Amino acid sequence: MKTFYGTALSNPLMLGTAQYPSPAILERAFRESGAAVATVSLRREAGGGQTFWQMIRDLGVRILPNTAGCHNVKEAVTTAHMAREVFDTPWIKLELIGHTDSLQPDVFQLVEAARILSEDGFQVFPYTTDDLIVGERLLAAGCKVLMPWGAPIGSGRGLNNAYALRAMRAEFPDVPLVIDAGIGLPSHAAHAMELGYDAVLLNTAVARAGDPVQMARAMALAIEAGQLAYQADPIEARDMAEPSTPVIGKAFLS
């Protein structure tokens, strides 16, 4: 099992804390999911106040603050520093948006912000694309984890480019990789783990489901199934049929 900046997680599910119908449902969904990490934005915590923060602490999970909503390096770095003081952790999910409609990361500013924060002692979890060169630049900037998107945030489309994600897994075999964004169904989460990814980060798929608690449980089961399938070394896909019953011992009638 890979560690995230030296921390081993009891569960490969990372779950967001925004958009739930109520704090009570958020708490139930978290407990049902078994998630080991809660992602929290500084803006969300400020809006919820001490009651929200106390509830998150009572969950007993690792906190991953994020820089959601930031669009330039200065804004992201400032938000990260504020989050470190509020949440008392060096972990930061670095989210630096470059495109309004797709919420695609601005990878040029992302690398620069990652370098600044890494040099300042942050343990950066960068929300990035599935581009191998960008991944290399982020690792060179000090990141020890990569979080490529599966699809645009909140889209629920699953893994838009499984080929690129598979290539990233092969290119960085020793780097902890997390699918972040785009997961809509448990099957999407299972697919991510079947590709050999180390964790899945999601929010909207659970928070905005008709029954967030039930969906949280479904995601937990899917991630476990996908992880077990990858570890079991599944068969390769074939273009042609291959008989499952051998011909040895078969009777031949003349």
mmCIF file of C-alpha atoms in Angstrom:
data_model
loop_
_atom_site.group_PDB
_atom_site.id
_atom_site.type_symbol
_atom_site.label_atom_id
_atom_site.label_comp_id
_atom_site.label_asym_id
_atom_site.label_seq_id
_atom_site.Cartn_x
_atom_site.Cartn_y
_atom_site.Cartn_z
ATOM 1 C CA MET A 1 0.000 0.000 0.000
ATOM 2 C CA LYS A 2 1.384 3.402 -0.965
ATOM 3 C CA THR A 3 1.557 6.148 1.607
ATOM 4 C CA PHE A 4 0.624 9.793 1.146
ATOM 5 C CA TYR A 5 3.513 11.878 2.441
ATOM 6 C CA GLY A 6 4.319 9.064 4.839
ATOM 7 C CA THR A 7 0.710 8.540 5.956
ATOM 8 C CA ALA A 8 -0.978 5.201 5.262
ATOM 9 C CA LEU A 9 -4.731 5.465 4.783
ATOM 10 C CA SER A 10 -7.122 2.885 6.185
ATOM 11 C CA ASN A 11 -9.434 3.386 3.198
ATOM 12 C CA PRO A 12 -8.658 4.631 -0.340
ATOM 13 C CA LEU A 13 -11.767 6.819 -0.457
ATOM 14 C CA MET A 14 -11.419 10.581 -0.040
ATOM 15 C CA LEU A 15 -14.751 12.336 0.327
ATOM 16 C CA GLY A 16 -15.706 15.981 -0.048
ATOM 17 C CA THR A 17 -17.876 17.872 2.432
ATOM 18 C CA ALA A 18 -19.812 20.320 0.213
ATOM 19 C CA GLN A 19 -23.401 20.331 -1.138
ATOM 20 C CA TYR A 20 -24.960 17.820 1.270
ATOM 21 C CA PRO A 21 -28.648 18.365 2.147
ATOM 22 C CA SER A 22 -27.781 18.729 5.834
ATOM 23 C CA PRO A 23 -24.880 18.315 8.257
ATOM 24 C CA ALA A 24 -26.555 15.216 9.676
ATOM 25 C CA ILE A 25 -26.661 13.533 6.264
ATOM 26 C CA LEU A 26 -23.040 14.510 5.631
ATOM 27 C CA GLU A 27 -22.016 12.834 8.879
ATOM 28 C CA ARG A 28 -24.014 9.673 8.135
ATOM 29 C CA ALA A 29 -22.627 9.472 4.599
ATOM 30 C CA PHE A 30 -19.065 9.759 5.876
ATOM 31 C CA ARG A 31 -19.515 7.059 8.450
ATOM 32 C CA GLU A 32 -21.186 4.758 5.917
ATOM 33 C CA SER A 33 -18.440 5.322 3.347
ATOM 34 C CA GLY A 34 -15.558 4.580 5.685
ATOM 35 C CA ALA A 35 -13.634 7.398 3.987
ATOM 36 C CA ALA A 36 -10.246 8.087 5.553
ATOM 37 C CA VAL A 37 -9.916 11.665 4.271
ATOM 38 C CA ALA A 38 -12.291 14.630 4.237
ATOM 39 C CA THR A 39 -11.623 17.443 1.791
ATOM 40 C CA VAL A 40 -12.685 20.828 3.137
ATOM 41 C CA SER A 41 -12.403 24.257 1.548
ATOM 42 C CA LEU A 42 -11.552 27.312 3.597
ATOM 43 C CA ARG A 43 -14.684 29.047 2.280
ATOM 44 C CA ARG A 44 -16.865 26.100 3.327
ATOM 45 C CA GLU A 45 -15.461 26.038 6.848
ATOM 46 C CA ALA A 46 -15.873 29.782 7.204
ATOM 47 C CA GLY A 47 -19.532 29.487 6.177
ATOM 48 C CA GLY A 48 -20.277 26.584 8.510
ATOM 49 C CA GLY A 49 -18.538 27.961 11.553
ATOM 50 C CA GLN A 50 -17.366 26.061 14.604
ATOM 51 C CA THR A 51 -20.279 23.612 14.547
ATOM 52 C CA PHE A 52 -19.273 22.340 11.120
ATOM 53 C CA TRP A 53 -15.596 22.147 12.038
ATOM 54 C CA GLN A 54 -16.346 20.252 15.251
ATOM 55 C CA MET A 55 -18.446 17.733 13.327
ATOM 56 C CA ILE A 56 -15.606 17.123 10.856
ATOM 57 C CA ARG A 57 -13.124 16.637 13.700
ATOM 58 C CA ASP A 58 -15.488 14.200 15.392
ATOM 59 C CA LEU A 59 -15.414 11.997 12.283
ATOM 60 C CA GLY A 60 -11.836 11.101 13.167
ATOM 61 C CA VAL A 61 -10.584 11.346 9.577
ATOM 62 C CA ARG A 62 -7.586 13.084 8.020
ATOM 63 C CA ILE A 63 -8.359 16.612 6.809
ATOM 64 C CA LEU A 64 -7.293 17.690 3.310
ATOM 65 C CA PRO A 65 -7.981 21.428 2.914
ATOM 66 C CA ASN A 66 -8.327 22.674 -0.640
ATOM 67 C CA THR A 67 -7.909 25.916 -2.547
ATOM 68 C CA ALA A 68 -11.212 25.612 -4.410
ATOM 69 C CA GLY A 69 -12.179 28.684 -6.403
ATOM 70 C CA CYS A 70 -8.652 30.055 -6.869
ATOM 71 C CA HIS A 71 -7.650 31.291 -10.326
ATOM 72 C CA ASN A 72 -4.082 32.550 -9.922
ATOM 73 C CA VAL A 73 -0.899 31.670 -8.044
ATOM 74 C CA LYS A 74 -1.108 34.453 -5.474
ATOM 75 C CA GLU A 75 -4.696 33.609 -4.559
ATOM 76 C CA ALA A 76 -3.935 29.886 -4.254
ATOM 77 C CA VAL A 77 -0.810 30.397 -2.141
ATOM 78 C CA THR A 78 -2.577 32.855 0.173
ATOM 79 C CA THR A 79 -5.539 30.500 0.600
ATOM 80 C CA ALA A 80 -3.195 27.594 1.341
ATOM 81 C CA HIS A 81 -1.457 29.551 4.087
ATOM 82 C CA MET A 82 -4.784 30.480 5.649
ATOM 83 C CA ALA A 83 -5.954 26.868 5.449
ATOM 84 C CA ARG A 84 -2.799 25.626 7.168
ATOM 85 C CA GLU A 85 -3.491 27.919 10.105
ATOM 86 C CA VAL A 86 -7.190 27.049 10.325
ATOM 87 C CA PHE A 87 -6.879 23.268 9.903
ATOM 88 C CA ASP A 88 -3.415 22.798 11.448
ATOM 89 C CA THR A 89 -2.091 20.493 8.706
ATOM 90 C CA PRO A 90 0.616 20.744 6.044
ATOM 91 C CA TRP A 91 -1.628 18.871 3.597
ATOM 92 C CA ILE A 92 -3.208 20.974 0.872
ATOM 93 C CA LYS A 93 -5.208 20.043 -2.193
ATOM 94 C CA LEU A 94 -3.967 22.569 -4.720
ATOM 95 C CA GLU A 95 -6.818 23.486 -7.039
ATOM 96 C CA LEU A 96 -6.083 26.298 -9.488
ATOM 97 C CA ILE A 97 -8.786 26.708 -12.119
ATOM 98 C CA GLY A 98 -7.975 27.965 -15.593
ATOM 99 C CA HIS A 99 -11.191 27.458 -17.571
ATOM 100 C CA THR A 100 -14.568 28.640 -16.320
ATOM 101 C CA ASP A 101 -16.819 26.120 -18.083
ATOM 102 C CA SER A 102 -14.799 22.922 -17.731
ATOM 103 C CA LEU A 103 -13.046 23.919 -14.478
ATOM 104 C CA GLN A 104 -9.897 22.523 -16.065
ATOM 105 C CA PRO A 105 -6.745 23.215 -14.036
ATOM 106 C CA ASP A 106 -4.380 25.930 -15.239
ATOM 107 C CA VAL A 107 -1.376 23.618 -15.306
ATOM 108 C CA PHE A 108 1.169 26.407 -15.883
ATOM 109 C CA GLN A 109 0.178 28.299 -12.754
ATOM 110 C CA LEU A 110 -0.395 25.001 -10.930
ATOM 111 C CA VAL A 111 3.264 23.987 -11.286
ATOM 112 C CA GLU A 112 4.450 27.397 -10.073
ATOM 113 C CA ALA A 113 2.118 27.381 -7.061
ATOM 114 C CA ALA A 114 3.132 23.795 -6.236
ATOM 115 C CA ARG A 115 6.813 24.805 -6.229
ATOM 116 C CA ILE A 116 6.189 27.771 -3.918
ATOM 117 C CA LEU A 117 4.084 25.765 -1.473
ATOM 118 C CA SER A 118 6.427 22.760 -1.454
ATOM 119 C CA GLU A 119 9.359 25.014 -0.647
ATOM 120 C CA ASP A 120 7.316 26.459 2.210
ATOM 121 C CA GLY A 121 6.747 23.078 3.818
ATOM 122 C CA PHE A 122 3.340 22.175 2.397
ATOM 123 C CA GLN A 123 2.558 18.614 1.332
ATOM 124 C CA VAL A 124 0.811 19.310 -1.940
ATOM 125 C CA PHE A 125 -1.931 17.209 -3.557
ATOM 126 C CA PRO A 126 -2.269 18.858 -6.991
ATOM 127 C CA TYR A 127 -5.531 18.609 -8.923
ATOM 128 C CA THR A 128 -4.190 18.233 -12.441
ATOM 129 C CA THR A 129 -4.896 16.864 -15.899
ATOM 130 C CA ASP A 130 -3.828 13.432 -17.156
ATOM 131 C CA ASP A 131 -0.844 14.898 -19.058
ATOM 132 C CA LEU A 132 2.424 13.042 -18.406
ATOM 133 C CA ILE A 133 4.657 16.078 -18.908
ATOM 134 C CA VAL A 134 2.626 18.119 -16.436
ATOM 135 C CA GLY A 135 2.915 15.222 -14.002
ATOM 136 C CA GLU A 136 6.708 15.263 -14.369
ATOM 137 C CA ARG A 137 6.828 19.023 -13.789
ATOM 138 C CA LEU A 138 4.702 18.727 -10.636
ATOM 139 C CA LEU A 139 6.944 16.014 -9.224
ATOM 140 C CA ALA A 140 9.994 18.133 -9.998
ATOM 141 C CA ALA A 141 8.298 21.041 -8.198
ATOM 142 C CA GLY A 142 8.153 18.972 -5.005
ATOM 143 C CA CYS A 143 4.832 17.121 -5.177
ATOM 144 C CA LYS A 144 4.889 13.502 -4.026
ATOM 145 C CA VAL A 145 1.283 12.793 -5.046
ATOM 146 C CA LEU A 146 -0.572 13.407 -8.316
ATOM 147 C CA MET A 147 -4.355 13.785 -8.624
ATOM 148 C CA PRO A 148 -5.403 13.676 -12.302
ATOM 149 C CA TRP A 149 -9.009 14.349 -13.189
ATOM 150 C CA GLY A 150 -11.282 11.618 -14.466
ATOM 151 C CA ALA A 151 -13.621 14.192 -16.030
ATOM 152 C CA PRO A 152 -14.639 17.792 -15.277
ATOM 153 C CA ILE A 153 -15.640 18.527 -11.675
ATOM 154 C CA GLY A 154 -19.246 17.617 -10.948
ATOM 155 C CA SER A 155 -19.861 16.204 -14.439
ATOM 156 C CA GLY A 156 -20.372 12.589 -13.324
ATOM 157 C CA ARG A 157 -18.913 11.360 -16.621
ATOM 158 C CA GLY A 158 -16.496 8.885 -15.110
ATOM 159 C CA LEU A 159 -13.075 8.327 -16.694
ATOM 160 C CA ASN A 160 -13.070 10.271 -19.971
ATOM 161 C CA ASN A 161 -9.619 9.066 -21.034
ATOM 162 C CA ALA A 162 -8.823 5.699 -19.538
ATOM 163 C CA TYR A 163 -5.902 5.323 -21.947
ATOM 164 C CA ALA A 164 -4.176 8.446 -20.597
ATOM 165 C CA LEU A 165 -4.865 7.448 -16.999
ATOM 166 C CA ARG A 166 -3.451 3.969 -17.632
ATOM 167 C CA ALA A 167 -0.373 5.557 -19.196
ATOM 168 C CA MET A 168 0.078 7.787 -16.149
ATOM 169 C CA ARG A 169 -0.078 4.757 -13.864
ATOM 170 C CA ALA A 170 2.585 3.030 -15.972
ATOM 171 C CA GLU A 171 4.788 6.154 -16.169
ATOM 172 C CA PHE A 172 4.746 6.800 -12.418
ATOM 173 C CA PRO A 173 4.579 3.339 -10.813
ATOM 174 C CA ASP A 174 5.940 4.475 -7.452
ATOM 175 C CA VAL A 175 3.956 7.713 -7.128
ATOM 176 C CA PRO A 176 0.648 7.689 -5.219
ATOM 177 C CA LEU A 177 -2.060 8.528 -7.774
ATOM 178 C CA VAL A 178 -5.593 9.681 -6.957
ATOM 179 C CA ILE A 179 -8.475 10.055 -9.404
ATOM 180 C CA ASP A 180 -9.980 13.435 -8.558
ATOM 181 C CA ALA A 181 -13.214 14.731 -10.128
ATOM 182 C CA GLY A 182 -15.740 13.377 -12.596
ATOM 183 C CA ILE A 183 -16.847 10.257 -10.710
ATOM 184 C CA GLY A 184 -20.606 9.812 -10.975
ATOM 185 C CA LEU A 185 -21.293 6.126 -10.390
ATOM 186 C CA PRO A 186 -19.820 3.344 -8.277
ATOM 187 C CA SER A 187 -18.720 1.649 -11.513
ATOM 188 C CA HIS A 188 -16.573 4.707 -12.294
ATOM 189 C CA ALA A 189 -14.866 4.423 -8.911
ATOM 190 C CA ALA A 190 -14.303 0.696 -9.406
ATOM 191 C CA HIS A 191 -12.798 1.381 -12.840
ATOM 192 C CA ALA A 192 -10.316 3.825 -11.321
ATOM 193 C CA MET A 193 -9.143 1.254 -8.802
ATOM 194 C CA GLU A 194 -9.001 -1.462 -11.482
ATOM 195 C CA LEU A 195 -6.484 0.733 -13.322
ATOM 196 C CA GLY A 196 -4.242 0.565 -10.282
ATOM 197 C CA TYR A 197 -4.936 3.972 -8.783
ATOM 198 C CA ASP A 198 -4.293 4.338 -5.087
ATOM 199 C CA ALA A 199 -7.351 6.351 -4.086
ATOM 200 C CA VAL A 200 -10.440 8.111 -5.413
ATOM 201 C CA LEU A 201 -11.569 11.585 -4.403
ATOM 202 C CA LEU A 202 -15.213 12.474 -4.991
ATOM 203 C CA ASN A 203 -17.913 14.744 -3.654
ATOM 204 C CA THR A 204 -20.864 15.556 -5.934
ATOM 205 C CA ALA A 205 -21.715 11.928 -6.751
ATOM 206 C CA VAL A 206 -22.498 11.286 -3.086
ATOM 207 C CA ALA A 207 -23.602 14.700 -1.836
ATOM 208 C CA ARG A 208 -26.186 15.272 -4.569
ATOM 209 C CA ALA A 209 -27.474 11.726 -4.927
ATOM 210 C CA GLY A 210 -31.102 11.096 -4.037
ATOM 211 C CA ASP A 211 -29.860 9.124 -1.043
ATOM 212 C CA PRO A 212 -26.322 10.289 -0.182
ATOM 213 C CA VAL A 213 -25.911 7.740 2.609
ATOM 214 C CA GLN A 214 -26.772 4.800 0.373
ATOM 215 C CA MET A 215 -24.563 6.142 -2.424
ATOM 216 C CA ALA A 216 -21.677 6.545 0.013
ATOM 217 C CA ARG A 217 -21.981 2.863 0.892
ATOM 218 C CA ALA A 218 -22.170 1.911 -2.790
ATOM 219 C CA MET A 219 -18.996 3.880 -3.530
ATOM 220 C CA ALA A 220 -17.189 2.182 -0.651
ATOM 221 C CA LEU A 221 -18.108 -1.283 -1.937
ATOM 222 C CA ALA A 222 -17.154 -0.387 -5.518
ATOM 223 C CA ILE A 223 -13.745 0.925 -4.502
ATOM 224 C CA GLU A 224 -13.067 -2.193 -2.468
ATOM 225 C CA ALA A 225 -14.103 -4.397 -5.404
ATOM 226 C CA GLY A 226 -11.940 -2.462 -7.856
ATOM 227 C CA GLN A 227 -8.923 -2.613 -5.575
ATOM 228 C CA LEU A 228 -9.316 -6.362 -5.044
ATOM 229 C CA ALA A 229 -9.710 -6.905 -8.793
ATOM 230 C CA TYR A 230 -6.474 -5.037 -9.546
ATOM 231 C CA GLN A 231 -4.607 -6.996 -6.900
ATOM 232 C CA ALA A 232 -5.969 -10.250 -8.341
ATOM 233 C CA ASP A 233 -4.199 -9.567 -11.678
ATOM 234 C CA PRO A 234 -7.210 -9.751 -14.047
ATOM 235 C CA ILE A 235 -7.076 -11.380 -17.461
ATOM 236 C CA GLU A 236 -6.282 -9.271 -20.511
ATOM 237 C CA ALA A 237 -9.086 -8.394 -22.944
ATOM 238 C CA ARG A 238 -9.028 -10.408 -26.177
ATOM 239 C CA ASP A 239 -10.433 -9.800 -29.645
ATOM 240 C CA MET A 240 -11.251 -13.461 -30.197
ATOM 241 C CA ALA A 241 -12.966 -16.104 -28.115
ATOM 242 C CA GLU A 242 -10.996 -18.577 -26.023
ATOM 243 C CA PRO A 243 -12.763 -21.736 -24.804
ATOM 244 C CA SER A 244 -13.072 -21.986 -21.052
ATOM 245 C CA THR A 245 -13.465 -25.772 -21.249
ATOM 246 C CA PRO A 246 -10.314 -27.649 -22.398
ATOM 247 C CA VAL A 247 -10.505 -30.303 -25.107
ATOM 248 C CA ILE A 248 -8.203 -32.666 -23.186
ATOM 249 C CA GLY A 249 -10.201 -35.689 -22.088
ATOM 250 C CA LYS A 250 -13.015 -34.964 -24.526
ATOM 251 C CA ALA A 251 -14.523 -38.091 -26.127
ATOM 252 C CA PHE A 252 -14.086 -38.399 -29.892
ATOM 253 C CA LEU A 253 -16.640 -40.514 -31.704
ATOM 254 C CA SER A 254 -15.632 -42.196 -34.987
#
